Coordinates of C-alpha atoms and ligand atoms in Angstrom, one line a residue:
M1 CA 30.8 -28.3 1.9
L2 CA 28.4 -26.9 3.6
R3 CA 30.1 -25.6 7.1
L4 CA 33.0 -26.1 9.2
F5 CA 30.8 -28.4 11.6
Q6 CA 28.2 -30.6 11.3
T7 CA 24.6 -29.2 11.6
H8 CA 22.3 -32.0 12.3
R9 CA 22.9 -35.8 14.0
I10 CA 19.2 -36.9 13.2
R11 CA 17.8 -35.2 10.3
R12 CA 19.3 -36.2 7.5
Q13 CA 21.5 -33.9 5.8
T14 CA 22.9 -34.8 2.8
E15 CA 25.1 -32.3 0.0
L16 CA 23.6 -32.4 -3.6
S17 CA 26.6 -29.8 -4.2
G18 CA 30.7 -30.6 -4.8
C19 CA 30.6 -32.2 -7.8
L20 CA 29.0 -31.5 -11.6
W21 CA 25.8 -30.7 -12.4
D22 CA 24.0 -31.3 -16.2
F23 CA 24.2 -27.5 -17.3
Y24 CA 23.0 -25.9 -20.4
T25 CA 22.6 -22.2 -21.8
L26 CA 19.2 -20.8 -22.8
P27 CA 20.9 -17.6 -25.6
E28 CA 19.0 -15.6 -26.9
E29 CA 17.6 -16.2 -30.2
G30 CA 20.6 -16.4 -33.0
K31 CA 23.0 -17.9 -31.0
L32 CA 24.0 -21.3 -30.0
P33 CA 23.7 -22.8 -26.8
V34 CA 26.6 -24.1 -24.8
E35 CA 25.6 -27.6 -23.0
K36 CA 28.0 -29.5 -20.6
K37 CA 28.5 -30.6 -16.9
A38 CA 29.6 -27.9 -14.8
L39 CA 30.6 -27.8 -11.3
V40 CA 28.3 -26.9 -8.4
P41 CA 29.2 -24.1 -6.5
G42 CA 30.9 -22.4 -9.0
C43 CA 30.5 -19.5 -11.6
W44 CA 30.3 -20.0 -15.4
Q45 CA 33.0 -17.4 -16.0
N46 CA 35.6 -20.2 -14.7
D47 CA 34.6 -21.6 -18.3
P48 CA 36.7 -21.0 -21.5
D49 CA 32.8 -21.7 -23.0
T50 CA 31.1 -19.4 -21.2
R51 CA 33.8 -17.2 -19.6
T52 CA 31.6 -13.8 -20.6
Y53 CA 28.5 -15.0 -20.7
R54 CA 25.3 -13.1 -19.4
G55 CA 22.0 -14.1 -19.4
R56 CA 19.9 -17.5 -18.4
A57 CA 21.3 -21.4 -18.1
C58 CA 20.1 -24.4 -16.2
Y59 CA 21.8 -26.9 -14.2
E60 CA 20.0 -30.1 -13.4
R61 CA 20.8 -33.2 -11.1
S62 CA 19.2 -36.2 -9.7
F63 CA 18.6 -37.6 -6.4
R64 CA 17.0 -40.3 -4.5
A65 CA 14.2 -39.4 -1.5
S66 CA 11.2 -40.0 -0.3
G67 CA 8.9 -37.8 1.8
N68 CA 9.0 -34.0 3.1
I69 CA 12.1 -33.1 1.5
R70 CA 13.6 -29.5 2.5
L71 CA 15.8 -28.1 -0.4
E72 CA 18.5 -25.3 0.9
F73 CA 20.1 -23.3 -1.7
K74 CA 23.3 -21.1 0.0
G75 CA 23.2 -19.0 -3.0
V76 CA 22.5 -18.7 -6.3
S77 CA 23.9 -16.2 -8.7
H78 CA 21.4 -13.8 -9.1
T79 CA 18.1 -15.3 -9.7
A80 CA 17.1 -18.6 -9.4
E81 CA 13.4 -20.7 -10.0
V82 CA 14.1 -24.3 -8.8
Y83 CA 11.6 -26.7 -10.3
L84 CA 11.3 -30.5 -8.7
D85 CA 10.3 -32.9 -11.3
G86 CA 8.9 -30.4 -13.6
E87 CA 7.0 -27.9 -10.8
K88 CA 8.3 -25.0 -9.5
V89 CA 8.7 -25.0 -5.9
V90 CA 10.6 -21.6 -5.3
S91 CA 12.2 -18.7 -6.8
H92 CA 14.6 -16.2 -5.5
Y93 CA 16.3 -13.1 -6.2
N94 CA 19.9 -11.8 -4.7
A95 CA 23.2 -14.0 -5.2
Y96 CA 24.3 -13.4 -1.4
T97 CA 21.7 -14.8 0.6
P98 CA 20.1 -18.1 0.7
F99 CA 16.7 -19.5 0.5
S100 CA 15.3 -23.0 0.9
A101 CA 12.0 -25.1 -0.3
V102 CA 10.1 -27.6 1.7
V103 CA 8.1 -30.0 -0.2
R104 CA 6.1 -32.0 1.0
G105 CA 5.0 -36.0 0.9
T106 CA 7.7 -36.6 -2.4
P107 CA 7.0 -40.4 -3.4
S108 CA 9.5 -42.5 -2.8
G109 CA 12.1 -42.8 -5.9
E110 CA 14.6 -40.8 -8.1
H111 CA 13.9 -36.8 -8.5
R112 CA 14.6 -34.5 -11.2
L113 CA 15.9 -31.1 -9.6
K114 CA 16.6 -28.2 -11.9
V115 CA 17.5 -24.9 -11.0
C116 CA 17.4 -22.3 -13.9
V117 CA 20.1 -19.2 -13.0
D118 CA 19.7 -15.5 -15.1
N119 CA 22.8 -13.1 -13.5
S120 CA 21.0 -10.9 -16.6
F121 CA 20.9 -6.9 -15.6
G122 CA 17.3 -4.9 -16.2
P123 CA 14.6 -2.8 -14.4
G124 CA 13.7 -5.9 -12.3
S125 CA 17.2 -6.4 -10.5
A126 CA 16.9 -3.2 -8.3
L127 CA 20.5 -4.7 -6.0
H128 CA 22.4 -6.5 -9.2
V129 CA 23.4 -3.8 -11.5
E130 CA 26.3 -2.6 -13.3
N131 CA 28.7 -1.5 -10.9
D132 CA 32.0 -2.1 -9.9
Y133 CA 32.4 -5.4 -9.2
Q134 CA 31.2 -8.5 -10.9
T135 CA 27.5 -10.1 -10.8
Y136 CA 29.1 -13.7 -11.9
G137 CA 26.3 -16.4 -13.1
G138 CA 26.0 -20.0 -11.0
I139 CA 25.5 -21.8 -8.4
T140 CA 28.0 -19.9 -6.4
R141 CA 27.4 -21.5 -3.1
G142 CA 26.5 -25.1 -1.4
V143 CA 23.0 -27.0 -2.0
A144 CA 21.6 -29.9 0.6
L145 CA 19.1 -31.9 0.6
E146 CA 17.1 -33.0 3.7
E147 CA 14.4 -35.2 5.0
L148 CA 12.4 -34.2 7.4
G149 CA 9.6 -36.1 9.3
E150 CA 6.3 -34.0 10.1
A151 CA 8.0 -31.9 12.1
F152 CA 11.1 -29.9 11.9
V153 CA 13.1 -26.9 13.5
D154 CA 13.2 -24.1 11.1
S155 CA 15.5 -21.5 12.7
L156 CA 17.7 -21.1 16.2
H157 CA 19.1 -17.8 17.3
V158 CA 21.1 -17.6 20.7
T159 CA 21.4 -14.1 22.0
P160 CA 24.2 -14.6 24.8
G161 CA 24.0 -11.9 27.7
R162 CA 25.7 -10.9 30.8
T163 CA 24.1 -11.1 34.2
E164 CA 24.8 -10.8 37.4
E165 CA 24.9 -14.6 37.9
G166 CA 27.5 -14.8 35.0
W167 CA 27.4 -15.5 31.3
C168 CA 23.9 -16.3 29.8
A169 CA 21.6 -17.1 26.8
R170 CA 18.5 -16.5 25.1
V171 CA 17.7 -19.5 22.7
E172 CA 14.8 -19.1 20.7
A173 CA 14.0 -21.7 18.1
V174 CA 10.9 -21.8 15.9
V175 CA 9.3 -25.1 14.9
R176 CA 7.2 -26.4 11.9
N177 CA 4.6 -28.7 11.8
L178 CA 4.4 -29.9 7.9
S179 CA 1.2 -32.6 8.6
E180 CA -2.6 -31.7 8.9
R181 CA -2.4 -33.3 12.5
P182 CA -1.4 -31.6 15.3
F183 CA 2.3 -32.4 16.9
S184 CA 2.7 -32.2 20.8
G185 CA 6.3 -32.6 22.0
K186 CA 9.1 -30.6 23.6
I187 CA 11.6 -29.1 22.0
R188 CA 15.4 -29.6 24.3
F189 CA 18.5 -26.6 24.4
A190 CA 21.7 -27.9 24.8
I191 CA 25.0 -25.8 24.9
T192 CA 27.9 -27.7 24.4
G193 CA 31.5 -26.4 25.3
D194 CA 34.6 -27.5 24.1
T195 CA 35.6 -29.6 26.8
G196 CA 32.2 -31.9 26.9
E197 CA 30.7 -29.3 29.4
E198 CA 27.1 -29.0 28.7
V199 CA 23.8 -27.3 30.1
W200 CA 20.2 -28.4 29.0
A201 CA 16.9 -26.5 28.9
E202 CA 13.5 -27.4 27.5
A203 CA 10.5 -25.9 26.6
P204 CA 6.6 -27.3 25.6
V205 CA 6.2 -27.3 22.0
E206 CA 2.0 -27.6 20.8
L207 CA 1.2 -27.1 17.3
A208 CA -2.1 -27.8 15.7
G209 CA -1.9 -28.9 12.2
S210 CA 0.4 -27.4 9.8
A211 CA 2.2 -24.4 11.4
R212 CA 4.4 -23.0 12.8
A213 CA 5.3 -22.1 16.5
G214 CA 8.1 -20.3 18.9
A215 CA 10.4 -22.3 21.8
D216 CA 12.6 -20.3 23.9
S217 CA 14.7 -20.9 27.1
R218 CA 17.2 -18.6 29.2
I219 CA 20.1 -20.9 30.1
L220 CA 22.9 -19.8 32.7
F221 CA 26.2 -20.7 31.7
D222 CA 28.0 -19.1 34.4
Q223 CA 31.7 -20.6 33.8
A224 CA 31.8 -20.1 29.9
K225 CA 34.6 -18.7 27.9
E226 CA 34.3 -15.2 26.3
W227 CA 34.4 -15.1 22.6
S228 CA 36.7 -12.1 21.8
S229 CA 39.2 -11.3 18.8
E230 CA 42.4 -13.1 20.5
S231 CA 40.6 -16.2 21.9
P232 CA 37.6 -16.9 20.0
A233 CA 35.8 -19.8 22.3
L234 CA 33.0 -21.3 20.4
Y235 CA 30.4 -23.2 21.8
T236 CA 27.9 -25.3 20.4
V237 CA 24.0 -25.2 20.5
T238 CA 21.6 -28.1 20.3
A239 CA 18.0 -27.4 19.3
L240 CA 16.5 -31.5 19.3
L241 CA 12.9 -31.8 18.6
E242 CA 10.6 -34.9 20.9
N243 CA 7.4 -35.3 20.2
D244 CA 5.1 -37.0 23.2
R245 CA 6.6 -40.3 23.0
G246 CA 10.0 -38.6 24.0
E247 CA 11.3 -40.0 20.3
A248 CA 14.0 -37.1 18.8
V249 CA 12.8 -36.6 15.8
D250 CA 14.5 -33.3 14.6
D251 CA 17.7 -31.1 15.5
L252 CA 19.4 -28.0 14.3
I253 CA 23.2 -27.4 15.3
D254 CA 25.1 -24.7 15.2
R255 CA 27.7 -22.4 16.8
F256 CA 27.9 -19.2 18.8
G257 CA 29.9 -17.5 21.0
F258 CA 29.9 -15.7 24.6
R259 CA 30.3 -12.1 23.9
E260 CA 29.0 -8.6 23.7
V261 CA 28.7 -6.1 21.7
R262 CA 27.6 -2.1 22.5
T263 CA 28.4 0.9 22.1
E264 CA 29.1 4.0 25.2
G265 CA 29.5 7.1 24.1
K266 CA 32.3 7.4 21.0
D267 CA 33.6 4.0 21.6
I268 CA 32.0 0.4 20.4
L269 CA 32.3 -2.1 23.2
L270 CA 33.4 -5.8 22.8
N271 CA 32.6 -7.4 26.1
G272 CA 33.4 -3.9 27.9
K273 CA 36.6 -3.5 26.2
K274 CA 36.9 -0.5 23.4
L275 CA 37.3 -2.1 19.8
R276 CA 40.3 -0.6 17.3
I277 CA 39.4 -2.0 14.0
R278 CA 42.4 -2.2 11.7
G279 CA 40.1 -3.8 8.8
F280 CA 39.8 -4.6 5.0
C281 CA 36.9 -4.7 2.8
R282 CA 37.0 -8.1 0.7
H283 CA 34.8 -8.7 -2.2
E284 CA 34.3 -12.7 -2.7
E285 CA 36.2 -12.6 -5.7
H286 CA 38.8 -14.8 -7.3
P287 CA 40.3 -14.7 -11.3
Q288 CA 40.0 -18.4 -10.8
F289 CA 36.9 -19.1 -9.1
G290 CA 34.9 -15.7 -9.7
C291 CA 32.6 -15.6 -6.0
S292 CA 32.7 -19.0 -5.9
L293 CA 36.0 -19.7 -3.8
P294 CA 36.4 -22.7 -2.3
L295 CA 38.1 -23.3 1.2
S296 CA 41.6 -23.7 0.7
A297 CA 41.4 -19.8 -1.3
M298 CA 39.1 -18.2 1.9
Q299 CA 42.1 -19.4 4.2
Q300 CA 44.7 -18.0 2.3
D301 CA 42.8 -14.4 2.4
M302 CA 42.2 -14.7 6.0
L303 CA 45.8 -15.6 6.5
L304 CA 47.1 -12.3 4.7
M305 CA 44.8 -10.4 6.2
R306 CA 46.1 -11.4 9.2
D307 CA 49.5 -11.6 8.3
M308 CA 48.9 -7.6 7.6
G309 CA 47.6 -7.4 10.7
A310 CA 44.2 -6.9 11.0
N311 CA 41.7 -7.7 12.8
S312 CA 38.3 -6.9 11.0
V313 CA 36.7 -7.8 7.5
R314 CA 34.0 -6.0 6.3
T315 CA 32.2 -8.0 3.9
S316 CA 31.2 -5.5 1.3
H317 CA 28.8 -5.1 -0.5
Y318 CA 26.4 -8.0 0.5
P319 CA 26.5 -11.3 2.9
N320 CA 29.2 -13.7 2.4
N321 CA 29.4 -17.3 2.4
E322 CA 29.1 -18.5 6.0
I323 CA 32.0 -20.8 5.3
F324 CA 33.6 -17.8 5.4
L325 CA 31.9 -16.7 8.5
D326 CA 32.6 -19.8 10.2
L327 CA 36.1 -19.3 9.4
C328 CA 36.2 -15.7 11.0
D329 CA 34.5 -17.5 14.0
E330 CA 37.2 -19.5 14.3
T331 CA 39.9 -17.2 14.3
G332 CA 38.4 -14.4 16.0
M333 CA 38.4 -12.4 12.7
L334 CA 35.4 -9.4 13.8
V335 CA 33.0 -9.1 10.8
W336 CA 31.2 -6.0 9.8
E337 CA 28.3 -7.6 7.6
E338 CA 25.9 -5.5 5.5
N339 CA 23.3 -5.8 2.9
H340 CA 23.7 -6.0 -0.6
A341 CA 23.8 -2.3 -2.5
R342 CA 26.3 -0.4 -3.6
G343 CA 26.6 3.6 -4.9
L344 CA 22.5 3.8 -5.9
S345 CA 21.4 7.1 -6.7
E346 CA 17.6 8.5 -5.4
E347 CA 16.3 7.1 -8.7
D348 CA 17.7 3.9 -8.5
M349 CA 16.3 4.0 -4.9
R350 CA 12.9 4.4 -6.3
N351 CA 12.9 1.4 -8.0
P352 CA 9.4 -0.7 -7.1
N353 CA 11.7 -3.4 -6.5
F354 CA 14.2 -2.0 -4.6
E355 CA 13.0 -1.7 -1.2
R356 CA 11.2 -5.2 -1.2
Q357 CA 14.4 -6.6 -2.2
C358 CA 16.5 -4.9 0.1
E359 CA 14.1 -6.3 2.9
D360 CA 14.4 -9.6 1.8
C361 CA 17.9 -9.7 1.9
I362 CA 18.7 -8.4 5.4
R363 CA 15.7 -10.9 6.5
E364 CA 17.6 -13.7 5.0
M365 CA 21.3 -12.1 6.4
I366 CA 20.1 -11.8 9.6
G367 CA 18.2 -15.1 9.8
A368 CA 20.7 -17.3 8.4
H369 CA 24.2 -15.3 10.4
Y370 CA 22.7 -14.3 13.6
N371 CA 24.5 -16.5 15.9
H372 CA 27.9 -15.4 14.4
P373 CA 30.1 -14.3 16.7
S374 CA 32.5 -12.4 14.7
I375 CA 29.5 -10.1 13.5
Y376 CA 29.6 -7.1 16.0
I377 CA 28.1 -5.1 13.8
W378 CA 25.2 -4.8 10.4
G379 CA 25.8 -2.5 7.6
I380 CA 23.2 -1.3 5.1
L381 CA 23.1 0.5 1.9
N382 CA 26.8 1.4 0.9
E383 CA 27.3 4.7 -0.7
C384 CA 23.4 5.3 -1.4
A385 CA 21.3 8.4 -1.5
S386 CA 21.6 8.8 2.7
H387 CA 21.5 12.5 1.5
T388 CA 17.8 13.0 0.6
E389 CA 14.3 13.0 2.4
Y390 CA 13.3 10.1 0.2
G391 CA 16.9 8.2 0.9
R392 CA 16.1 9.0 4.5
G393 CA 13.2 7.2 4.6
C394 CA 14.7 4.0 3.2
Y395 CA 17.4 4.4 5.1
E396 CA 15.3 4.1 8.4
R397 CA 12.5 1.8 7.5
Q398 CA 15.7 -1.1 6.8
L399 CA 17.6 -0.2 9.7
S400 CA 14.4 -0.4 11.9
L401 CA 14.1 -3.7 10.4
I402 CA 17.4 -4.5 11.7
R403 CA 16.2 -3.7 15.4
S404 CA 13.1 -5.3 15.1
L405 CA 15.3 -9.0 14.4
D406 CA 18.2 -8.1 15.8
R407 CA 18.3 -6.2 19.5
S408 CA 21.8 -7.2 19.9
R409 CA 24.1 -5.3 17.2
P410 CA 25.0 -2.1 16.9
R411 CA 24.0 -0.8 13.1
S412 CA 25.6 1.7 10.8
F413 CA 25.8 2.2 7.4
A414 CA 29.2 3.7 5.3
S415 CA 28.4 7.2 4.1
C416 CA 30.3 8.8 1.2
Q417 CA 28.0 12.0 1.5
F418 CA 30.3 14.7 2.5
K419 CA 29.1 16.9 4.7
T420 CA 25.5 16.5 3.7
D421 CA 24.3 13.2 4.8
L422 CA 20.6 12.8 6.8
C423 CA 21.1 9.2 8.6
F424 CA 23.2 9.6 11.5
G425 CA 20.2 9.9 14.1
L426 CA 19.2 6.2 13.0
A427 CA 22.4 4.2 13.5
E428 CA 24.3 3.6 16.7
V429 CA 28.2 4.1 14.6
V430 CA 28.8 7.2 11.7
S431 CA 30.6 5.6 9.2
Y432 CA 32.3 7.4 6.1
N433 CA 34.4 6.2 3.2
I434 CA 36.8 8.9 2.3
Y435 CA 39.2 9.2 -0.8
P436 CA 41.5 12.1 0.0
L437 CA 45.1 11.7 -2.0
W438 CA 43.2 9.3 -4.4
Y439 CA 39.8 11.3 -6.3
H440 CA 41.5 14.8 -4.5
D441 CA 44.9 15.4 -3.1
T442 CA 43.3 17.4 0.3
P443 CA 45.5 16.5 2.5
V444 CA 44.3 13.7 4.5
E445 CA 44.2 15.4 8.5
E446 CA 42.2 18.2 7.0
Y447 CA 39.9 17.0 5.0
L448 CA 38.7 14.0 8.1
A449 CA 39.0 16.8 10.3
D450 CA 36.6 19.1 8.9
L451 CA 34.4 15.8 8.1
Y452 CA 34.9 14.7 11.9
D453 CA 34.2 18.5 13.4
W454 CA 31.1 18.9 11.4
V455 CA 29.6 15.6 12.2
Q456 CA 30.0 16.6 16.4
R457 CA 28.9 20.0 15.1
E458 CA 25.9 19.7 13.1
T459 CA 24.7 16.2 12.7
E460 CA 23.1 13.6 15.1
G461 CA 26.1 11.6 14.8
V462 CA 27.4 14.0 17.8
G463 CA 29.3 12.0 20.2
K464 CA 28.8 8.6 18.9
P465 CA 31.7 5.9 17.8
F466 CA 32.8 7.0 13.9
L467 CA 34.5 4.5 12.0
I468 CA 36.4 4.8 8.4
T469 CA 34.8 2.3 5.9
E470 CA 36.9 2.9 3.4
V471 CA 40.3 5.0 2.5
G472 CA 42.6 3.9 -0.6
A473 CA 44.3 4.5 -3.8
G474 CA 44.9 2.2 -6.8
A475 CA 48.0 0.8 -8.4
V476 CA 48.4 -1.8 -11.1
Y477 CA 50.8 -4.8 -9.8
G478 CA 54.0 -4.3 -11.2
Y479 CA 53.8 -0.8 -12.3
R480 CA 56.6 0.5 -10.4
T481 CA 58.2 4.1 -11.5
P482 CA 60.4 6.7 -9.7
E483 CA 57.7 9.4 -10.7
E484 CA 55.4 7.9 -8.4
V485 CA 52.6 8.3 -10.5
K486 CA 48.8 7.5 -9.2
W487 CA 48.5 3.4 -10.5
S488 CA 51.7 3.0 -9.6
E489 CA 52.6 1.1 -6.6
E490 CA 55.3 3.7 -5.2
Y491 CA 52.5 6.1 -5.1
Q492 CA 49.6 3.5 -3.6
Q493 CA 52.3 2.8 -0.9
K494 CA 53.0 6.4 -0.3
A495 CA 49.1 7.4 -0.1
I496 CA 48.0 4.4 2.7
E497 CA 50.8 5.3 4.6
K498 CA 49.8 9.4 5.2
Q499 CA 45.7 7.9 5.5
L500 CA 46.6 5.1 7.8
R501 CA 48.6 7.2 9.8
A502 CA 46.1 10.5 9.6
I503 CA 42.9 8.3 10.3
L504 CA 44.8 5.9 13.6
G505 CA 45.9 9.3 14.9
H506 CA 42.4 11.0 14.8
E507 CA 41.1 11.0 19.2
G508 CA 37.9 10.2 17.8
V509 CA 37.5 7.4 15.4
S510 CA 37.5 4.3 16.5
G511 CA 38.9 2.5 13.5
V512 CA 39.7 1.6 10.1
Y513 CA 39.4 -0.9 7.0
I514 CA 41.1 -0.3 3.8
W515 CA 39.7 -0.4 0.6
Q516 CA 40.4 -3.1 -0.5
F517 CA 42.0 -6.4 0.3
C518 CA 42.6 -7.7 -3.5
D519 CA 42.2 -6.3 -6.9
G520 CA 38.9 -7.4 -8.6
R521 CA 36.5 -7.7 -11.4
V522 CA 34.4 -5.0 -12.3
C523 CA 31.4 -5.0 -15.0
D524 CA 32.9 -3.8 -18.6
S525 CA 31.0 -0.1 -18.0
W526 CA 33.4 0.7 -16.0
F527 CA 35.9 0.2 -18.1
Q528 CA 37.1 3.8 -18.7
V529 CA 37.8 4.8 -14.7
R530 CA 39.3 1.1 -14.1
P531 CA 42.6 0.1 -16.2
R532 CA 42.5 -3.9 -16.8
T533 CA 38.2 -3.3 -16.3
M534 CA 39.5 -4.5 -12.8
N535 CA 39.1 -2.7 -9.2
N536 CA 43.3 -2.0 -8.2
K537 CA 42.7 -0.5 -5.3
G538 CA 43.9 -4.3 -3.6
I539 CA 46.7 -4.2 -1.0
V540 CA 47.2 -7.6 -3.4
D541 CA 46.3 -8.1 -6.6
E542 CA 43.7 -10.5 -7.7
Y543 CA 46.3 -13.2 -7.6
R544 CA 47.1 -12.4 -4.4
R545 CA 50.2 -11.2 -5.2
P546 CA 51.5 -8.1 -2.7
K547 CA 52.2 -4.7 -3.8
L548 CA 54.4 -2.5 -2.0
A549 CA 51.5 -0.9 0.3
Y550 CA 51.7 -4.5 1.7
G551 CA 54.7 -3.7 4.4
T552 CA 53.4 -0.5 5.0
V553 CA 49.6 -1.9 5.8
K554 CA 51.9 -5.0 8.0
E555 CA 53.9 -1.8 9.9
I556 CA 51.5 0.0 10.6
F557 CA 48.5 -2.4 11.8
R558 CA 51.2 -4.2 13.9
E559 CA 52.0 -1.2 15.7
E560 CA 48.6 -1.0 16.7
Ligands
ADA1 C1 33.4 3.2 -3.3 C2 32.7 2.2 -2.9 C3 33.9 0.8 -3.5 C4 34.2 1.1 -4.7 C5 35.3 2.3 -4.0 C6 36.1 2.6 -5.3 O1 33.5 4.1 -2.5 O2 32.0 1.9 -1.7 O3 32.9 -0.1 -3.9 O4 33.7 1.9 -5.8 O5 34.3 3.5 -3.6 O6 37.4 2.5 -6.0 O7 36.2 3.8 -5.5

């Protein structure tokens, strides 16, 4: 499965995932390779033979096609080199963003696709490092084969906005010509509602030789139903490419919602109404599926978060599978989506690959996820060096890049630099991860008031919205004791109650994300501070069994 709806009616798209591929490891010398069939999408950690394998492995399969083709990979963890009939067609770094290869003029017949995957750590990898979560191995998200004509719609972005005449959508597409001959035609845009109401617009497309060009239109849709958390109305946008004979040669279909997000003073506003965030940080993580959760498991997570009264999820610490974002769009779950980075020091950020890998991630995240109405904010660089001058330069460049790609959403970053952060002037929303009652015992009210007052008094974050992007405490599932010591379910329950009441009771706070939704595997080197080599701060354990804190969160979130 690639998405929760059809993205083409004209372009022929075939899913290459959802089945077994040939699989073999390329282990270091002295170790025997594993050779077998493996499920795509999937993580090789799910197979007993490769449960702890870190290194290189290849996946192969054949398909039939001819002419211009596009191979789309929704996610390979973490480095991919893709070969078609023995020729390298694309390489890509980062498990959590999509990439594609366009190959022109493939001869008619059977073709062999090989994807070499590497999940090892090393100096070349600035973002996938030994960390407080797993870096799995495998083709972990879907793969599609698309057969293209001479020109195709490469991207389609919709920006909704409210005008005096009513709701309006700016629709922008990029068209690419694969032939040396000029392409002349037009692109027709349609916006369709769920009861069939439809508005069309069109823009000319002229492409001399092999090139790309943009086309855009502004469409008034004054009867639009707004997308909101309570009533997530979705619309379909279609870009139909026609040649100068009026024949439809390609299309791209996506969904979006009419909604506007902005900040005003200390508030984040959705369609002019103040947002109050009750959220969870969630890793793509499951003991049976690794980071490659099937739809049913994603939906289960959604139901549990909803049951506890959450209205938002933070995709900590990387862009998520689009299927999950589709679910969020459909169910009205607000999303904080962030680029991939966690806890990198200035030294880590000085890795020569750091900036490029972060920027690629931002471009691919926004390029692919721009239309999701559920994403209300972009985040970057969780808990990195936002307290040093060098770090500030990186934050500035990355936040500016986001602004150049998307002017319609606020930006933020989750800081842990207690009273030393230098970057709040660069973003619209101030966000902090705090752990009173876990990593230290300062009463929550006192700690939060001190931090908040410092932000207002001494930083450029003064007067901006303020979010708590992490708070929580650890509990090993099933460990219950009257002593209520740390790691017991009782301790977690009490701590979370005090944390949430203090945070939500603070007048300056726009909301809170609990760290974290479920327990999850961490890298082996973290074993000393992580019982079971798991991050145990989940409100449910890794199998989604509720801990005592579940009922407490539910009570407090639902009271809101
Ligand atoms: C950090 C970090 C999380 C997690 C958490 C914890 O704030 O952002 O990824 O590591 O702390 O459990 O300590």
